[in-house]
């Protein structure tokens, strides 16, 4: 029983930062129908941005909870801005190009980011100077640290804020409308390019936050850490229904729990096999995901 | 009557295909101008060029005294020039109310948006009944009303409608035409594209007939209704 609760807690924690990455994946897919393979690397960039801030300002920030918030905020601004630049430089010039061209560009952007960081910070893993050790909360024998709880709370706040923005505001309405019919949006006076830029900012900022969370949780970061998480986020987005934001969160939590239980029963070497097995299962059995609706292609 | 829209020698190409070959056209203040012609004559290209979605290769477009030949689509909407596209292009997964709110995207004042949405609900009570329903669930006629309503929320000074009667039952066509007249009487100029020349010339003050990207016949609506060439080609005997 203790074991079970621990598995659920671990699954929820991992799921919460998968969700942050999956949201950006799903938002970008929703708005420009691009599988942004560089999205996982934005998450990696967030981890390194946090690492840089910590290395430079460790003394001033201390190692507490407040430091984590400041670092996350700075990493989010950094990765958000980077996402905007990436879209402007790599994707916008291809707006009317075949989708495959943009997809290949995204893979190229992914490699450029990974090896750019490898050149800058070196290929070896870096030890994250802030961790999630320290005080922990015991729930019926299971254990979760306060820092983990805090990070989950931040993730939940970010997700709720994003959901409200997309559902209730003028900007969110424009995002949803662009995902349905970008040309009609032009006729409503929507500056489509600007809305797409904002979408990249938001999605990349969430990935940046997740990068800092992952750095603090796993304790070390490296230039390839975004590769697998990018695929996991894609899996989560597919499980939930790609393009559907609540679906992305649901898919991420489901994936986090599946992994947590899969690892417990099969061993950690099976973690990724298990996750991607589910991707294949969903693509075969229910390609529209848990919350996705069947979309008929317009002619 | 002052001119609100003035096209001079507008040329548009799609690759090698010349869609407009030196088009001259004007719309006066509070005027309803019909743009008639067969499929492929260049009617839709004309409005898409005015709304900035399609770029012209030569010629100039002036609206309300400003040159808008190379203005962005959103800055053209901000000037009060609205394009209700062919096929309505309702946002199918947004509610009727959200579709209307999006129509007011360039209007910063929420109170103004709400007031105009209420005006749309008065003009089309059906929209008020269906305000919480997704756009995609509406019938063709309702979608056309929503598309016109969406443009109204932006506060149009010039509204351009591309085939608003297409695929609609005669009774619904009459309703749509009534709405167009109401919008015109409220102060907006109208450029009305129609294959249904009879319905269009009934409400229009003036008309143009387009063929292969050029104006072939133009004049007041009553003259066009009597023009043997127009009668034969577009009105039937």
mmCIF file of C-alpha atoms in Angstrom, chain B residues 67-153:
data_model
loop_
_atom_site.group_PDB
_atom_site.id
_atom_site.type_symbol
_atom_site.label_atom_id
_atom_site.label_comp_id
_atom_site.label_asym_id
_atom_site.label_seq_id
_atom_site.Cartn_x
_atom_site.Cartn_y
_atom_site.Cartn_z
ATOM 1 C CA UNK B 67 -3.532 54.124 -50.314
ATOM 2 C CA UNK B 68 -4.081 50.538 -49.115
ATOM 3 C CA UNK B 69 -2.492 48.763 -52.082
ATOM 4 C CA UNK B 70 0.146 47.086 -49.922
ATOM 5 C CA UNK B 71 -1.457 47.384 -46.486
ATOM 6 C CA UNK B 72 -1.672 44.299 -44.235
ATOM 7 C CA UNK B 73 -5.038 42.504 -43.956
ATOM 8 C CA UNK B 74 -5.402 43.483 -40.277
ATOM 9 C CA UNK B 75 -4.708 47.158 -40.911
ATOM 10 C CA UNK B 76 -7.367 47.073 -43.624
ATOM 11 C CA UNK B 77 -9.891 45.632 -41.153
ATOM 12 C CA UNK B 78 -8.884 48.365 -38.699
ATOM 13 C CA UNK B 79 -9.926 50.919 -41.340
ATOM 14 C CA UNK B 80 -13.432 49.471 -41.284
ATOM 15 C CA UNK B 81 -13.144 47.499 -44.515
ATOM 16 C CA UNK B 82 -14.665 44.070 -43.913
ATOM 17 C CA UNK B 83 -14.675 41.055 -46.168
ATOM 18 C CA UNK B 84 -17.331 38.376 -45.631
ATOM 19 C CA UNK B 85 -15.735 35.489 -47.500
ATOM 20 C CA UNK B 86 -17.206 32.993 -49.884
ATOM 21 C CA UNK B 87 -18.327 29.876 -48.041
ATOM 22 C CA UNK B 88 -18.810 31.919 -44.814
ATOM 23 C CA UNK B 89 -15.767 30.415 -43.085
ATOM 24 C CA UNK B 90 -17.383 30.277 -39.682
ATOM 25 C CA UNK B 91 -15.095 29.061 -36.888
ATOM 26 C CA UNK B 92 -16.808 25.704 -36.558
ATOM 27 C CA UNK B 93 -15.634 24.799 -33.043
ATOM 28 C CA UNK B 94 -16.207 28.247 -31.552
ATOM 29 C CA UNK B 95 -19.642 29.188 -30.286
ATOM 30 C CA UNK B 96 -21.834 31.684 -32.116
ATOM 31 C CA UNK B 97 -21.056 34.243 -29.417
ATOM 32 C CA UNK B 98 -17.306 33.609 -29.636
ATOM 33 C CA UNK B 99 -17.463 33.953 -33.430
ATOM 34 C CA UNK B 100 -19.064 37.360 -32.959
ATOM 35 C CA UNK B 101 -16.538 38.356 -30.295
ATOM 36 C CA UNK B 102 -13.763 37.456 -32.691
ATOM 37 C CA UNK B 103 -15.393 39.707 -35.271
ATOM 38 C CA UNK B 104 -14.637 42.553 -32.862
ATOM 39 C CA UNK B 105 -10.964 41.600 -32.607
ATOM 40 C CA UNK B 106 -9.759 45.008 -33.778
ATOM 41 C CA UNK B 107 -12.156 46.832 -31.450
ATOM 42 C CA UNK B 108 -10.399 47.424 -28.146
ATOM 43 C CA UNK B 109 -13.411 48.544 -26.136
ATOM 44 C CA UNK B 110 -15.384 45.587 -24.749
ATOM 45 C CA UNK B 111 -18.458 47.741 -24.144
ATOM 46 C CA UNK B 112 -18.565 48.627 -27.850
ATOM 47 C CA UNK B 113 -18.170 44.947 -28.804
ATOM 48 C CA UNK B 114 -21.035 43.922 -26.498
ATOM 49 C CA UNK B 115 -23.256 46.688 -27.844
ATOM 50 C CA UNK B 116 -22.625 45.668 -31.440
ATOM 51 C CA UNK B 117 -23.152 41.983 -30.665
ATOM 52 C CA UNK B 118 -26.541 42.927 -29.228
ATOM 53 C CA UNK B 119 -27.315 44.791 -32.444
ATOM 54 C CA UNK B 120 -26.487 41.634 -34.391
ATOM 55 C CA UNK B 121 -28.807 39.663 -32.092
ATOM 56 C CA UNK B 122 -31.569 42.178 -32.811
ATOM 57 C CA UNK B 123 -31.046 41.955 -36.560
ATOM 58 C CA UNK B 124 -30.810 38.153 -36.471
ATOM 59 C CA UNK B 125 -32.822 36.827 -33.512
ATOM 60 C CA UNK B 126 -31.821 33.304 -34.581
ATOM 61 C CA UNK B 127 -28.241 34.101 -33.602
ATOM 62 C CA UNK B 128 -29.352 35.093 -30.099
ATOM 63 C CA UNK B 129 -31.184 31.779 -29.747
ATOM 64 C CA UNK B 130 -28.093 29.869 -30.817
ATOM 65 C CA UNK B 131 -25.457 31.949 -29.065
ATOM 66 C CA UNK B 132 -23.986 29.036 -27.080
ATOM 67 C CA UNK B 133 -24.019 26.599 -29.982
ATOM 68 C CA UNK B 134 -20.906 25.761 -31.981
ATOM 69 C CA UNK B 135 -20.701 27.542 -35.322
ATOM 70 C CA UNK B 136 -20.333 24.284 -37.235
ATOM 71 C CA UNK B 137 -23.777 23.107 -36.117
ATOM 72 C CA UNK B 138 -25.624 25.985 -37.813
ATOM 73 C CA UNK B 139 -27.490 25.664 -41.097
ATOM 74 C CA UNK B 140 -26.140 27.361 -44.219
ATOM 75 C CA UNK B 141 -28.433 30.353 -43.864
ATOM 76 C CA UNK B 142 -27.614 30.755 -40.187
ATOM 77 C CA UNK B 143 -23.917 30.542 -40.958
ATOM 78 C CA UNK B 144 -24.308 33.321 -43.505
ATOM 79 C CA UNK B 145 -26.099 35.467 -40.924
ATOM 80 C CA UNK B 146 -23.291 34.755 -38.472
ATOM 81 C CA UNK B 147 -20.653 35.654 -41.067
ATOM 82 C CA UNK B 148 -22.392 38.974 -41.755
ATOM 83 C CA UNK B 149 -22.898 39.547 -38.020
ATOM 84 C CA UNK B 150 -19.222 38.874 -37.367
ATOM 85 C CA UNK B 151 -18.287 41.617 -39.842
ATOM 86 C CA UNK B 152 -20.832 43.984 -38.271
ATOM 87 C CA UNK B 153 -19.138 43.728 -34.872
#
